[in-house]
PDB file of C-alpha atoms in Angstrom:
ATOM      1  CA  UNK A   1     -31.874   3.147  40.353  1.00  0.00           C
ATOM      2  CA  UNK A   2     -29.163   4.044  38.420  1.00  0.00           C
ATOM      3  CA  UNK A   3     -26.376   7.234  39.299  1.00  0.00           C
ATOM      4  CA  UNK A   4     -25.504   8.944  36.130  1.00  0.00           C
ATOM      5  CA  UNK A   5     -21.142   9.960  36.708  1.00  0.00           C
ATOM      6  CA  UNK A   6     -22.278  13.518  37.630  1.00  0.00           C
ATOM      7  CA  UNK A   7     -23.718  12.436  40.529  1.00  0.00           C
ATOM      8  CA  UNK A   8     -21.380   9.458  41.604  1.00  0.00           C
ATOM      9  CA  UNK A   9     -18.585  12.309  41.273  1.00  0.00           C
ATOM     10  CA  UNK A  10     -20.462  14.818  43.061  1.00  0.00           C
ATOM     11  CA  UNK A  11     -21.185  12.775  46.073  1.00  0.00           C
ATOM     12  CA  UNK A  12     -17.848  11.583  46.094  1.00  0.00           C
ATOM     13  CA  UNK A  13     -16.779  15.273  46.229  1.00  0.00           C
ATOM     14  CA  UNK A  14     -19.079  16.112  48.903  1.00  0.00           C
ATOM     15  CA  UNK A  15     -18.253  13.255  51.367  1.00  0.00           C
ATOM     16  CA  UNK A  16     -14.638  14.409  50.540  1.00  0.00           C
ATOM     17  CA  UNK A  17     -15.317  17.580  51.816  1.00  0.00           C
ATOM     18  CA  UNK A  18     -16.884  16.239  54.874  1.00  0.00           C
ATOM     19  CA  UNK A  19     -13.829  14.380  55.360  1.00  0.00           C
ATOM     20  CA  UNK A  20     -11.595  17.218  55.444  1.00  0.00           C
ATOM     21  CA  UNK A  21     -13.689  19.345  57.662  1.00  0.00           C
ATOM     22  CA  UNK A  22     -13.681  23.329  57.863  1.00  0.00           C
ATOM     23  CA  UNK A  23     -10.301  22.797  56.434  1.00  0.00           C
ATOM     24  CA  UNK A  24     -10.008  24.657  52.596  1.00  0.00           C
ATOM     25  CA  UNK A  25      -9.396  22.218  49.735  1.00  0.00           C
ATOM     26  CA  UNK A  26      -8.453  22.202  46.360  1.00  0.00           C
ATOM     27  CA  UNK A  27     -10.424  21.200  43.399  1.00  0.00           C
ATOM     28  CA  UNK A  28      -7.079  19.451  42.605  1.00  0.00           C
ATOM     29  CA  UNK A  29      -6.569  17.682  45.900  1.00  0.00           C
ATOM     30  CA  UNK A  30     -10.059  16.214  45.934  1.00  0.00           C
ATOM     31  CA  UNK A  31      -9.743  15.588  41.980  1.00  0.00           C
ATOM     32  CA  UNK A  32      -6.650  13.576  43.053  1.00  0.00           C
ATOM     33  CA  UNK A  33      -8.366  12.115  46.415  1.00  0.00           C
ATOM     34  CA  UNK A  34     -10.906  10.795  44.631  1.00  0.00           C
ATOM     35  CA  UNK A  35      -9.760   9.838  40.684  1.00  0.00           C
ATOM     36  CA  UNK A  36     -12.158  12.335  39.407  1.00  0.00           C
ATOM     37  CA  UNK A  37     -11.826  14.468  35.935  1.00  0.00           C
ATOM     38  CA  UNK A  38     -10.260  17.731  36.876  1.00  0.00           C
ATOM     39  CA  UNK A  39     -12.818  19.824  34.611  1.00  0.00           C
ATOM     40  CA  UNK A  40     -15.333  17.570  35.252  1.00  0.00           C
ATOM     41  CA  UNK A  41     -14.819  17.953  38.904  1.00  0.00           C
ATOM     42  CA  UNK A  42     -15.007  21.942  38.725  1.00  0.00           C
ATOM     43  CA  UNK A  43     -18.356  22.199  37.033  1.00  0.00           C
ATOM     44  CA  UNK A  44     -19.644  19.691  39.700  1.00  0.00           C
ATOM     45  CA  UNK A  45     -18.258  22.357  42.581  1.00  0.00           C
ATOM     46  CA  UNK A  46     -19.977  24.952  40.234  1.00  0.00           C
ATOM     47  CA  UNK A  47     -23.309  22.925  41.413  1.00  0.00           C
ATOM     48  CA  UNK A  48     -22.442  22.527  44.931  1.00  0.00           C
ATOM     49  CA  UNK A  49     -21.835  25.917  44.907  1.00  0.00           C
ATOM     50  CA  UNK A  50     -25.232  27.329  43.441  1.00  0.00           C
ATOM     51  CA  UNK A  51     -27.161  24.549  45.202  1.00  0.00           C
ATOM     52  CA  UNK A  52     -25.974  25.817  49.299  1.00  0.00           C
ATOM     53  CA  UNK A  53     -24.151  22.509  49.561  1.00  0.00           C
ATOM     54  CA  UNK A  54     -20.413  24.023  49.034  1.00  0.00           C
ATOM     55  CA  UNK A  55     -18.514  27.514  48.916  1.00  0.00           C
ATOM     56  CA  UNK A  56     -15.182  28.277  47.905  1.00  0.00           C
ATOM     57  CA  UNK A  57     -12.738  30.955  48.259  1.00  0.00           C
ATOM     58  CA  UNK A  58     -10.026  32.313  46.397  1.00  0.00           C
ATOM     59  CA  UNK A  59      -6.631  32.618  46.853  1.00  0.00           C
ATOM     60  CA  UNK A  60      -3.389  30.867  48.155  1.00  0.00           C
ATOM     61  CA  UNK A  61      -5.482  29.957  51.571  1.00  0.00           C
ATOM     62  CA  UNK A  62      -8.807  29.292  49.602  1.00  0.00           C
ATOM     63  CA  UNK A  63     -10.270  26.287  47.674  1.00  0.00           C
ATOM     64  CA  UNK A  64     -13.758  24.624  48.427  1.00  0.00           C
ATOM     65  CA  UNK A  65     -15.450  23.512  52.020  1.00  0.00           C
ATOM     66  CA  UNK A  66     -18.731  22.606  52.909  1.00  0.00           C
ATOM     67  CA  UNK A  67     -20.996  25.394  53.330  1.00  0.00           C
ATOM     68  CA  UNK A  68     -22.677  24.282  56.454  1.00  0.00           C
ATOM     69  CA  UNK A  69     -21.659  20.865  58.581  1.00  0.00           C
ATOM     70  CA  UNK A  70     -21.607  17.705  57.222  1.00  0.00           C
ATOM     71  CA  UNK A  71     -23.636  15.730  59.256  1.00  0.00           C
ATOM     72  CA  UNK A  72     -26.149  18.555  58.072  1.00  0.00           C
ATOM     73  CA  UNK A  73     -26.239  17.317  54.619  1.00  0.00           C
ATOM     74  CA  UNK A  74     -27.799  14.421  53.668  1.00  0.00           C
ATOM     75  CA  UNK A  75     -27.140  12.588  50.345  1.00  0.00           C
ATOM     76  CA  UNK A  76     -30.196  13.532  49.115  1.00  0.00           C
ATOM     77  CA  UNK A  77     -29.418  16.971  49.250  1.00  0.00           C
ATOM     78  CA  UNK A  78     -26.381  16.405  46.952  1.00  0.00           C
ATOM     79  CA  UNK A  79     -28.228  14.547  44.673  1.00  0.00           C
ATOM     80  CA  UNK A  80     -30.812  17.132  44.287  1.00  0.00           C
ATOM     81  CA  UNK A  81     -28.555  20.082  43.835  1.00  0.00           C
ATOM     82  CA  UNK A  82     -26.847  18.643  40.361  1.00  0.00           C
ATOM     83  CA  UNK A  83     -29.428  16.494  39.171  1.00  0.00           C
ATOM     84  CA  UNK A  84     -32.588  17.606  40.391  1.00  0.00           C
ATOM     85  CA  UNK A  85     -35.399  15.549  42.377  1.00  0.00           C
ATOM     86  CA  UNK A  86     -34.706  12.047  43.770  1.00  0.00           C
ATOM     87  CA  UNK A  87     -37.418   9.954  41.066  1.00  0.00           C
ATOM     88  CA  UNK A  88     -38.491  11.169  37.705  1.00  0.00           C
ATOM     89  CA  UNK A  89     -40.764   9.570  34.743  1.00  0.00           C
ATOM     90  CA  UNK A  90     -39.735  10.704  31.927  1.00  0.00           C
ATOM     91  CA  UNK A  91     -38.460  13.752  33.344  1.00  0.00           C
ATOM     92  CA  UNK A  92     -41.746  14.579  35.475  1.00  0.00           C
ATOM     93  CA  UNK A  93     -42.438  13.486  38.829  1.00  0.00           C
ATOM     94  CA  UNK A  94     -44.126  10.648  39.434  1.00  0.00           C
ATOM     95  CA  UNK A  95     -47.391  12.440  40.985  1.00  0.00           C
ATOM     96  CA  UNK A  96     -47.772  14.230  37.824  1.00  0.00           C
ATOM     97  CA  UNK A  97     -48.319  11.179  35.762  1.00  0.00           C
ATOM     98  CA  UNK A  98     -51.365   9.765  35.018  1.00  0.00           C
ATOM     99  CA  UNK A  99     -51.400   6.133  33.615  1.00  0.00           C
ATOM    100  CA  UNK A 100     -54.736   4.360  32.332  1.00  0.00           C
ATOM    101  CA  UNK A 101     -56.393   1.357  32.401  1.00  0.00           C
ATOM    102  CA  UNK A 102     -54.259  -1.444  33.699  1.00  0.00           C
ATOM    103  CA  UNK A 103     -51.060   0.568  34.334  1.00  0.00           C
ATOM    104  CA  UNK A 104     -53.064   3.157  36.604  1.00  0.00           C
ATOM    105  CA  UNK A 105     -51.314   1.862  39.727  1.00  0.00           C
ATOM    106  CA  UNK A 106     -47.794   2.777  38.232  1.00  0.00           C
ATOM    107  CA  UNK A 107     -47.886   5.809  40.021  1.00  0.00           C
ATOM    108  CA  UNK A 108     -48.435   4.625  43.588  1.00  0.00           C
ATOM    109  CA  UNK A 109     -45.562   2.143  42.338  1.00  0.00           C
ATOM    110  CA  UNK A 110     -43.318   5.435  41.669  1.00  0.00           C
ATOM    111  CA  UNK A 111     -44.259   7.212  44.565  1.00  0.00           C
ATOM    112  CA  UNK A 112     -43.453   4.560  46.644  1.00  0.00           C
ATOM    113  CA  UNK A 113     -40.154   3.900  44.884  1.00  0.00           C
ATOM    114  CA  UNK A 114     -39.398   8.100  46.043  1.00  0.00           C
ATOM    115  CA  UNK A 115     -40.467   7.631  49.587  1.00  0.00           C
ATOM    116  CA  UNK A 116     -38.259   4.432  50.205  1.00  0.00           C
ATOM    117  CA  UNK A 117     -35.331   6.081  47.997  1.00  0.00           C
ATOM    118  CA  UNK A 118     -36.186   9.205  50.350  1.00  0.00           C
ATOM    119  CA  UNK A 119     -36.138   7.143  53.572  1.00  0.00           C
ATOM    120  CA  UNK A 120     -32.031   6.028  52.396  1.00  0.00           C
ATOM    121  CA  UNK A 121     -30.808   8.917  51.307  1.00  0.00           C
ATOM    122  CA  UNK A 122     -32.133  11.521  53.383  1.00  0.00           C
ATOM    123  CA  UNK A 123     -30.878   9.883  56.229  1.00  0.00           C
ATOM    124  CA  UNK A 124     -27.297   9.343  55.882  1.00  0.00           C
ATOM    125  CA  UNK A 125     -25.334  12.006  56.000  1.00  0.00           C
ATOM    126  CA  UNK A 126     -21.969  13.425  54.241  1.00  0.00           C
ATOM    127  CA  UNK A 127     -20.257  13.115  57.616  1.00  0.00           C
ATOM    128  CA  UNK A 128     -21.790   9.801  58.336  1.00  0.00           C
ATOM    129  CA  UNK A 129     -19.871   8.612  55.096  1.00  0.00           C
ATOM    130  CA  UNK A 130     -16.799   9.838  55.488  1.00  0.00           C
ATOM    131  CA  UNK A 131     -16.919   8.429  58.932  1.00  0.00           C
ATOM    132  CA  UNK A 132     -18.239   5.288  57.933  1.00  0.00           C
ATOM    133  CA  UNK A 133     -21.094   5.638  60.241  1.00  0.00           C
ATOM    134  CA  UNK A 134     -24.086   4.142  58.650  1.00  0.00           C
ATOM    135  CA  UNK A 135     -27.801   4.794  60.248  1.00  0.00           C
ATOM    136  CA  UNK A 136     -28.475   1.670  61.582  1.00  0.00           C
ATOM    137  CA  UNK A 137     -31.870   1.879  59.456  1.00  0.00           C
ATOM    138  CA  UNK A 138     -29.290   1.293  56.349  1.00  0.00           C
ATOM    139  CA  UNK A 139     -26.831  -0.750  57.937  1.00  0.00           C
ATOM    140  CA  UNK A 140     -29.605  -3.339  58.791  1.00  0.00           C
ATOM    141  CA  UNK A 141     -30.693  -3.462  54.484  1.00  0.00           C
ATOM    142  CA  UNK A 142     -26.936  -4.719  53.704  1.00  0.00           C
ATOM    143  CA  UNK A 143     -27.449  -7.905  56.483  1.00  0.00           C
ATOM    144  CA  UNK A 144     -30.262  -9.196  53.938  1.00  0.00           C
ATOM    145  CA  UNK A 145     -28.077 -11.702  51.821  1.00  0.00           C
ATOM    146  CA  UNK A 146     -30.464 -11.138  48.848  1.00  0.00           C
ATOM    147  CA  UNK A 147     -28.981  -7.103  49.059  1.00  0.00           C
ATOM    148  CA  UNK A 148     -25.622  -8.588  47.574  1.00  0.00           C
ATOM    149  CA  UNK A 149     -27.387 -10.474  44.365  1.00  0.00           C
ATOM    150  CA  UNK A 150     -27.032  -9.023  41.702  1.00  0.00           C
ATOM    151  CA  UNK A 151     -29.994  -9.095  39.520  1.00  0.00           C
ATOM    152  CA  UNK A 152     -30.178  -8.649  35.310  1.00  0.00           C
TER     153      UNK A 152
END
């Protein structure tokens, strides 16, 4: 699986959100929080916005907040709302592809690949990052040594 930086950034901005609570914060204070482009950052709030994950206010008391609680929003939520559904082939989901011959089972391969990346990240929450409070469903995948190899 691989995050493009949109979506690194924009989780990082959520779970920073989280972290402050119903408390308004600037797109500067959570560019700063979290060493993320300033411009960058604001057309990532643009998304939260427009995808019910954030909401923002203007004015010398405004800036951005959650838009409902965080332990309300899962990652998978965030990850839809800027970059659209969880597993794609070729920019189609995987249920829409139709392989032949020998390959036919890639698409039980890529549905299954969706329903364990669904399983993750529609379980932990924004506020479950910010308060370091892994589901115990995750937290049990990181005591597998083979979880820290890194592969090429």
């Amino acid at each position: 699986m691989r995050l493009s930086a949109r979506v690194d950034y924009a989780l990082r901005a959520a779970v920073a959100l989280a972290g402050y609570g119903e408390r308004w914060v600037s797109a500067e204070q959570i560019a700063e929080d979290q060493g993320i482009p300033r411009k960058f950052l604001e057309s990532i709030l643009l998304q939260l916005r427009r995808g019910g994950i954030a909401t923002s206010k203007r004015g010398s008391e405004g800036g951005h907040q959650l838009a409902r609680p965080g332990d309300e929003i899962s990652l998978a939520d965030v990850i839809r709302a800027v970059d659209g559904p969880l597993v794609g082939v070729r920019g189609e989901r995987p249920e829409q592809i139709a392989y032949t011959g020998t390959a036919a089972a890639m698409t039980n391969v890529w549905i299954a690949l969706r329903v364990s990346e669904r399983h993750i990240l529609e379980s932990v929450s924004l506020a479950a990052v910010a308060n370091d409070d892994l589901p115990t469903s995750v937290t049990k995948l990181l005591e597998d040594p083979d979880a820290w190899v890194i592969r090429d």
